[in-house]
CSV table of C-alpha atoms in Angstrom, one decimal:
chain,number,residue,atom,x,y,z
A,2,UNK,CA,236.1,65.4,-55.2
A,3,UNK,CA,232.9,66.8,-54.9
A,4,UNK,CA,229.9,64.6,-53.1
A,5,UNK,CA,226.3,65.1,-53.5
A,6,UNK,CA,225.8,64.9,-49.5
A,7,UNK,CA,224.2,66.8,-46.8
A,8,UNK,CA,226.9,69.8,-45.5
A,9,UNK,CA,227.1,68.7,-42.5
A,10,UNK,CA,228.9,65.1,-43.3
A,11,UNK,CA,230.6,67.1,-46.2
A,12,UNK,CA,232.7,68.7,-43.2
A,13,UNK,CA,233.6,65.6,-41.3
A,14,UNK,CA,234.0,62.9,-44.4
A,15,UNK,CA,235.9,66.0,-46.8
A,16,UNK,CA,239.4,63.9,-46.0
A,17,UNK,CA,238.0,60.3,-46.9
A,18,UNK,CA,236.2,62.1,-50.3
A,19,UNK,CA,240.1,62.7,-51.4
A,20,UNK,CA,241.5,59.0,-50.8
A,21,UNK,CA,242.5,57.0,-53.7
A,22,UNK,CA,239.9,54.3,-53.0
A,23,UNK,CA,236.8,57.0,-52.9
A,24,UNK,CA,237.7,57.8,-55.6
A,25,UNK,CA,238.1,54.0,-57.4
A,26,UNK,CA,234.3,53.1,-55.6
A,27,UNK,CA,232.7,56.1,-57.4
A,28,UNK,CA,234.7,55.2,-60.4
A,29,UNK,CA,232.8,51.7,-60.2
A,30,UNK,CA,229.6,52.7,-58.9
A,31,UNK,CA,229.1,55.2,-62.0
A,32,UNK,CA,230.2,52.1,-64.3
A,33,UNK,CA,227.4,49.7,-62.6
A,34,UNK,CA,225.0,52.3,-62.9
A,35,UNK,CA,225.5,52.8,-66.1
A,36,UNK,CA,225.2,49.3,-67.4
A,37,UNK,CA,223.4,47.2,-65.0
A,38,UNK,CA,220.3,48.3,-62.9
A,39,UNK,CA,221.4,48.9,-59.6
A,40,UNK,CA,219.6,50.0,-56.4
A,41,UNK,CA,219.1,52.7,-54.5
A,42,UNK,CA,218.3,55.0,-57.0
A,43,UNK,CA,221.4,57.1,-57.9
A,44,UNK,CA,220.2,60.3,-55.8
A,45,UNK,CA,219.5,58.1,-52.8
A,46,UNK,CA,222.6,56.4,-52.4
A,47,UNK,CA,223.4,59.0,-49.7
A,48,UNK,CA,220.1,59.1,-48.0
A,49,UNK,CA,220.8,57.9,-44.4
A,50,UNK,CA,223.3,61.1,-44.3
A,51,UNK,CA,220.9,63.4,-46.0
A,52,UNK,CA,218.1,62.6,-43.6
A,53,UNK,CA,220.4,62.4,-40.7
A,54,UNK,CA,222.5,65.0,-40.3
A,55,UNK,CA,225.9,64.6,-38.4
A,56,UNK,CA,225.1,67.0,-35.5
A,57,UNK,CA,221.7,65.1,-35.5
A,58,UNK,CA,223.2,62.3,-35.1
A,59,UNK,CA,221.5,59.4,-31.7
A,60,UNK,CA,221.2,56.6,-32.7
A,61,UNK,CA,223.2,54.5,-35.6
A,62,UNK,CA,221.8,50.9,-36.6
A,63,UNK,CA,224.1,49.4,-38.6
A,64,UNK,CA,222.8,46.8,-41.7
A,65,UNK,CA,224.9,45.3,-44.4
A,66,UNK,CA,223.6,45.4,-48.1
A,67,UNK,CA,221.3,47.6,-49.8
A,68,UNK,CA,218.0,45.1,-50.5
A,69,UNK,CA,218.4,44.3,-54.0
A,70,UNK,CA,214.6,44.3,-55.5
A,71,UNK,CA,212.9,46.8,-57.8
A,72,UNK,CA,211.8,50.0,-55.9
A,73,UNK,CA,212.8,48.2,-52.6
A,74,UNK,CA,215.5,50.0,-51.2
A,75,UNK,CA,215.4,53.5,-50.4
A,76,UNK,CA,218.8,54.3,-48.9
A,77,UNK,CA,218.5,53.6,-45.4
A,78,UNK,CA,219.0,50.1,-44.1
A,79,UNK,CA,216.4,47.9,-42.8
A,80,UNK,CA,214.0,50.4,-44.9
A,81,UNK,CA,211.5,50.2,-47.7
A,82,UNK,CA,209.6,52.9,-50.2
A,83,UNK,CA,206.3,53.4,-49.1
A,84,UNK,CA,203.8,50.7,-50.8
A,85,UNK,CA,206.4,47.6,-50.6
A,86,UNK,CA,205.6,45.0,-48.2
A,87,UNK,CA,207.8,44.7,-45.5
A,88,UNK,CA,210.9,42.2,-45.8
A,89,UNK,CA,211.1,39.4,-43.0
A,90,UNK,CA,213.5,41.3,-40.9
A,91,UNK,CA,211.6,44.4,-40.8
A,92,UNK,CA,208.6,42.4,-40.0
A,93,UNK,CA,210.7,41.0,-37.3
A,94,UNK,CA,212.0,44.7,-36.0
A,95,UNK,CA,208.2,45.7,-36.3
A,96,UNK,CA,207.1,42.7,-33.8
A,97,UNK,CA,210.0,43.5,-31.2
A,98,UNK,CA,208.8,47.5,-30.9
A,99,UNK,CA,205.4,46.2,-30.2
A,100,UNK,CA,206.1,43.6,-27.9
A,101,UNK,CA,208.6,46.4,-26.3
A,102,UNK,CA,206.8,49.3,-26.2
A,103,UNK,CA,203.2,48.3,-27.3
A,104,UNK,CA,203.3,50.0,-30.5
A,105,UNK,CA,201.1,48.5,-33.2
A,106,UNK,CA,202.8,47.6,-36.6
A,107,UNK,CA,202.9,51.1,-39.1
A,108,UNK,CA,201.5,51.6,-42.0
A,109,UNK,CA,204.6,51.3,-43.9
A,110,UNK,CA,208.3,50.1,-43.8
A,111,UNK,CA,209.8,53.4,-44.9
A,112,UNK,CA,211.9,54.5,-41.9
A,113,UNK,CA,212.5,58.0,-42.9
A,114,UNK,CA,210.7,58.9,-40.1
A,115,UNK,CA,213.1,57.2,-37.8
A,116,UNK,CA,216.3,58.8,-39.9
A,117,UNK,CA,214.7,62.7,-39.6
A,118,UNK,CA,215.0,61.9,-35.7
A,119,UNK,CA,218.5,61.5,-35.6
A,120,UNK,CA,219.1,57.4,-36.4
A,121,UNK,CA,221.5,56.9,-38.7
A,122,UNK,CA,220.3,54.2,-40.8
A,123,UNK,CA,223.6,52.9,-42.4
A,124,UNK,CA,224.2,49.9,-44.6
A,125,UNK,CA,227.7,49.0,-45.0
A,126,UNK,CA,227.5,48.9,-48.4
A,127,UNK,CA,225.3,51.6,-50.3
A,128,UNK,CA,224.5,50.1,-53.3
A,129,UNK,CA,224.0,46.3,-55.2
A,130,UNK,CA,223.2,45.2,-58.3
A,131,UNK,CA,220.0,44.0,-59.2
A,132,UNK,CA,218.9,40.9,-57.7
A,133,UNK,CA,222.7,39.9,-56.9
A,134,UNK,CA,223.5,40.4,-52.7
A,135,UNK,CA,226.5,41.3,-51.9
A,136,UNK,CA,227.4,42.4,-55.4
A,137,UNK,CA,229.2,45.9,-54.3
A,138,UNK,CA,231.0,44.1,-51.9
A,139,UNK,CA,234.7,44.7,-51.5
A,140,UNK,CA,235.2,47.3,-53.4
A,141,UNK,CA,235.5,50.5,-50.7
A,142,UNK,CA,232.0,51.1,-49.8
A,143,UNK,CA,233.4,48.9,-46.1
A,144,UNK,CA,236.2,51.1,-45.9
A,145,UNK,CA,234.0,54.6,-45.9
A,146,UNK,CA,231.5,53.5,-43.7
A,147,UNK,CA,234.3,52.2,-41.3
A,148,UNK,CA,235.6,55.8,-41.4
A,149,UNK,CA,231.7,57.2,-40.9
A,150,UNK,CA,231.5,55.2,-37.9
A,151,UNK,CA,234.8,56.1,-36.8
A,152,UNK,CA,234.5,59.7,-37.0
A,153,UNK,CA,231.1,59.4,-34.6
A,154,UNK,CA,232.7,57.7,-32.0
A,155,UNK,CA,235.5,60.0,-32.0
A,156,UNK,CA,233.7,63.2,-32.7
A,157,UNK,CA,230.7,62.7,-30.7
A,158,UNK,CA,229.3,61.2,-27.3
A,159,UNK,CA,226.5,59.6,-26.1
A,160,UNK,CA,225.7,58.3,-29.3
A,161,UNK,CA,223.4,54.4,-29.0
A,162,UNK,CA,225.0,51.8,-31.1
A,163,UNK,CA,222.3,49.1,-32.3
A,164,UNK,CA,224.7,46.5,-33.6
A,165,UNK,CA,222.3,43.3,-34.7
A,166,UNK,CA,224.3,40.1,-35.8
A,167,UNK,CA,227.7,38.7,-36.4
A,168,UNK,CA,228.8,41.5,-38.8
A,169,UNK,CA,227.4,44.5,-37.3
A,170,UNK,CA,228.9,43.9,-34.1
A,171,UNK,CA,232.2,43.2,-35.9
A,172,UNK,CA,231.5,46.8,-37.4
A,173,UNK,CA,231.1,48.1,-34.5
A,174,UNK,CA,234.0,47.1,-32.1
A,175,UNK,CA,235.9,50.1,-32.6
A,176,UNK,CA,232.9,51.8,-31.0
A,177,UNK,CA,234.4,53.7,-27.7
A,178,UNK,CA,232.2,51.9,-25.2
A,179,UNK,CA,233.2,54.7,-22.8
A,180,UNK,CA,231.6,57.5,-24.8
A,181,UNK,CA,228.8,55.4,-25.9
A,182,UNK,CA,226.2,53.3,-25.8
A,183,UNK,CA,226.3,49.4,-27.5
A,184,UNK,CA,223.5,47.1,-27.9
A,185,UNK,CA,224.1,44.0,-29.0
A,186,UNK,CA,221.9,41.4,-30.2
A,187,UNK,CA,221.1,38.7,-32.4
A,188,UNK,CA,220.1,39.4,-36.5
A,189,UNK,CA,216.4,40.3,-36.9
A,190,UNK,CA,216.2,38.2,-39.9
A,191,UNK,CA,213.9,34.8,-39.2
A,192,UNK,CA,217.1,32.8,-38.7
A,193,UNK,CA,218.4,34.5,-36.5
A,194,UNK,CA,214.8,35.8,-35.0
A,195,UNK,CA,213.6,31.9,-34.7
A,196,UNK,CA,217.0,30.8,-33.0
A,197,UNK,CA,215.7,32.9,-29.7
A,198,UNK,CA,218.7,35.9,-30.9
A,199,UNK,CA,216.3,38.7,-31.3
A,200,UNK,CA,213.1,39.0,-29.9
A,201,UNK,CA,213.1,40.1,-26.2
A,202,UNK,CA,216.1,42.3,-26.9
A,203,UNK,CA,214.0,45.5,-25.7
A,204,UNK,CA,216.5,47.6,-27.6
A,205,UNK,CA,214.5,50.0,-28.5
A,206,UNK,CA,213.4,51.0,-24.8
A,207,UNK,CA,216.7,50.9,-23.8
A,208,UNK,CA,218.1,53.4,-26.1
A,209,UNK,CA,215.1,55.5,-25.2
A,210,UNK,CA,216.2,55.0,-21.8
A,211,UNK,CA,220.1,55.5,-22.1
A,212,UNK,CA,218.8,58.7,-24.4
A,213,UNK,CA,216.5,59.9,-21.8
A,214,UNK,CA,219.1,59.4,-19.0
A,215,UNK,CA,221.8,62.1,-21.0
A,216,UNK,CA,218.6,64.4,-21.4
A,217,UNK,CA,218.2,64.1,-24.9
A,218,UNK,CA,214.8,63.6,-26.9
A,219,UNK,CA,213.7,59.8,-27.1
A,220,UNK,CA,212.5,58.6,-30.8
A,221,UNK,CA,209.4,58.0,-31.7
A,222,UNK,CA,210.0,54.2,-33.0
């Protein structure tokens, strides 16, 4: 079936586009579009790929659900449209960067600057209905982004893994740790954050590091 993605992922995902339950999820997420508002915006469901290319591919940071506010989310996890305050966890990802690399807190939580640098900004679920988490849940959106993050460990090397929390790191133990590079912390959100899980993590050094190390361009966080 035909996928309004960039070429590049067209190539490696073309098999998973053909399986019975990609083609039940799109069934569903046209319906829920259709008669409930539902977020991201319908031409930015696929925007981690669009921005991030799969050749392009560094970095992946792996969230869970789309944020589920008007004009909040924007297709990439952990990111919000320009003019919308940042959420606690960004906040949270925000203070880390500066207390690891002395950067002072942007001028706004939109991350597509991060994603055009290769980080694949990747919620496991790309879409929720309007002011319901976890609404999209269950119904194949797991099972694709299981195969995305399949196909880079398989396909590629050298790639950092940012797994934050209980549920990315479950997402991420298929990862070959021989090819790549895990990180593993605690959940940037404040209960998590205030629990001591996150902050001093220095993740985002250390994939500039690792990055650095295989001669590859570091990201401007």
């Amino acid at each position: 079936m035909s996928v309004s993605i960039h070429e590049s992922w067209k190539e490696v995902l073309k098999d998973e586009f053909e399986k019975e339950y990609f083609k039940n999820l799109i069934k569903f997420v046209k319906t829920e579009y259709a008669q409930h508002t539902c977020y991201p915006k319908g031409n930015r469901i696929f925007a981690a790929f669009d921005h991030c290319p799969f050749d392009k591919v560094e970095v992946v940071i792996i969230g869970q659900d789309p944020y589920h506010g008007p004009n909040q989310a924007n297709g990439l996890c952990f990111s919000v449209s320009d003019g919308i305050p940042n959420p606690p966890s960004l906040i949270n990802i925000f203070k880390e960067i500066q207390d690891d690399l002395g950067k002072p807190f942007p001028e706004t939580g939109n991350l597509e600057r991060w994603a055009d640098q290769g980080v694949l900004l990747l919620n496991a679920t790309l879409t929720v209905r309007q002011s319901q988490a976890g609404s999209h849940q269950g119904r194949g959106w797991e099972t694709f982004t299981d195969a995305v993050i399949q196909k880079i460990s398989e396909k590629k090397e050298n790639v950092v893994f940012m797994l934050w929390g209980g549920f990315a790191k479950k997402k991420g133990a298929k990862v070959d740790r021989s090819k790549h590079c895990i990180l593993e912390s605690g959940h940037p959100s404040p209960l998590s954050a205030n629990r001591g899980l996150w902050f001093g993590n220095e993740h985002f050094s250390k994939a500039n590091a690792f990055l650095a190390s295989k001669g590859k361009e570091t990201i401007d966080w």
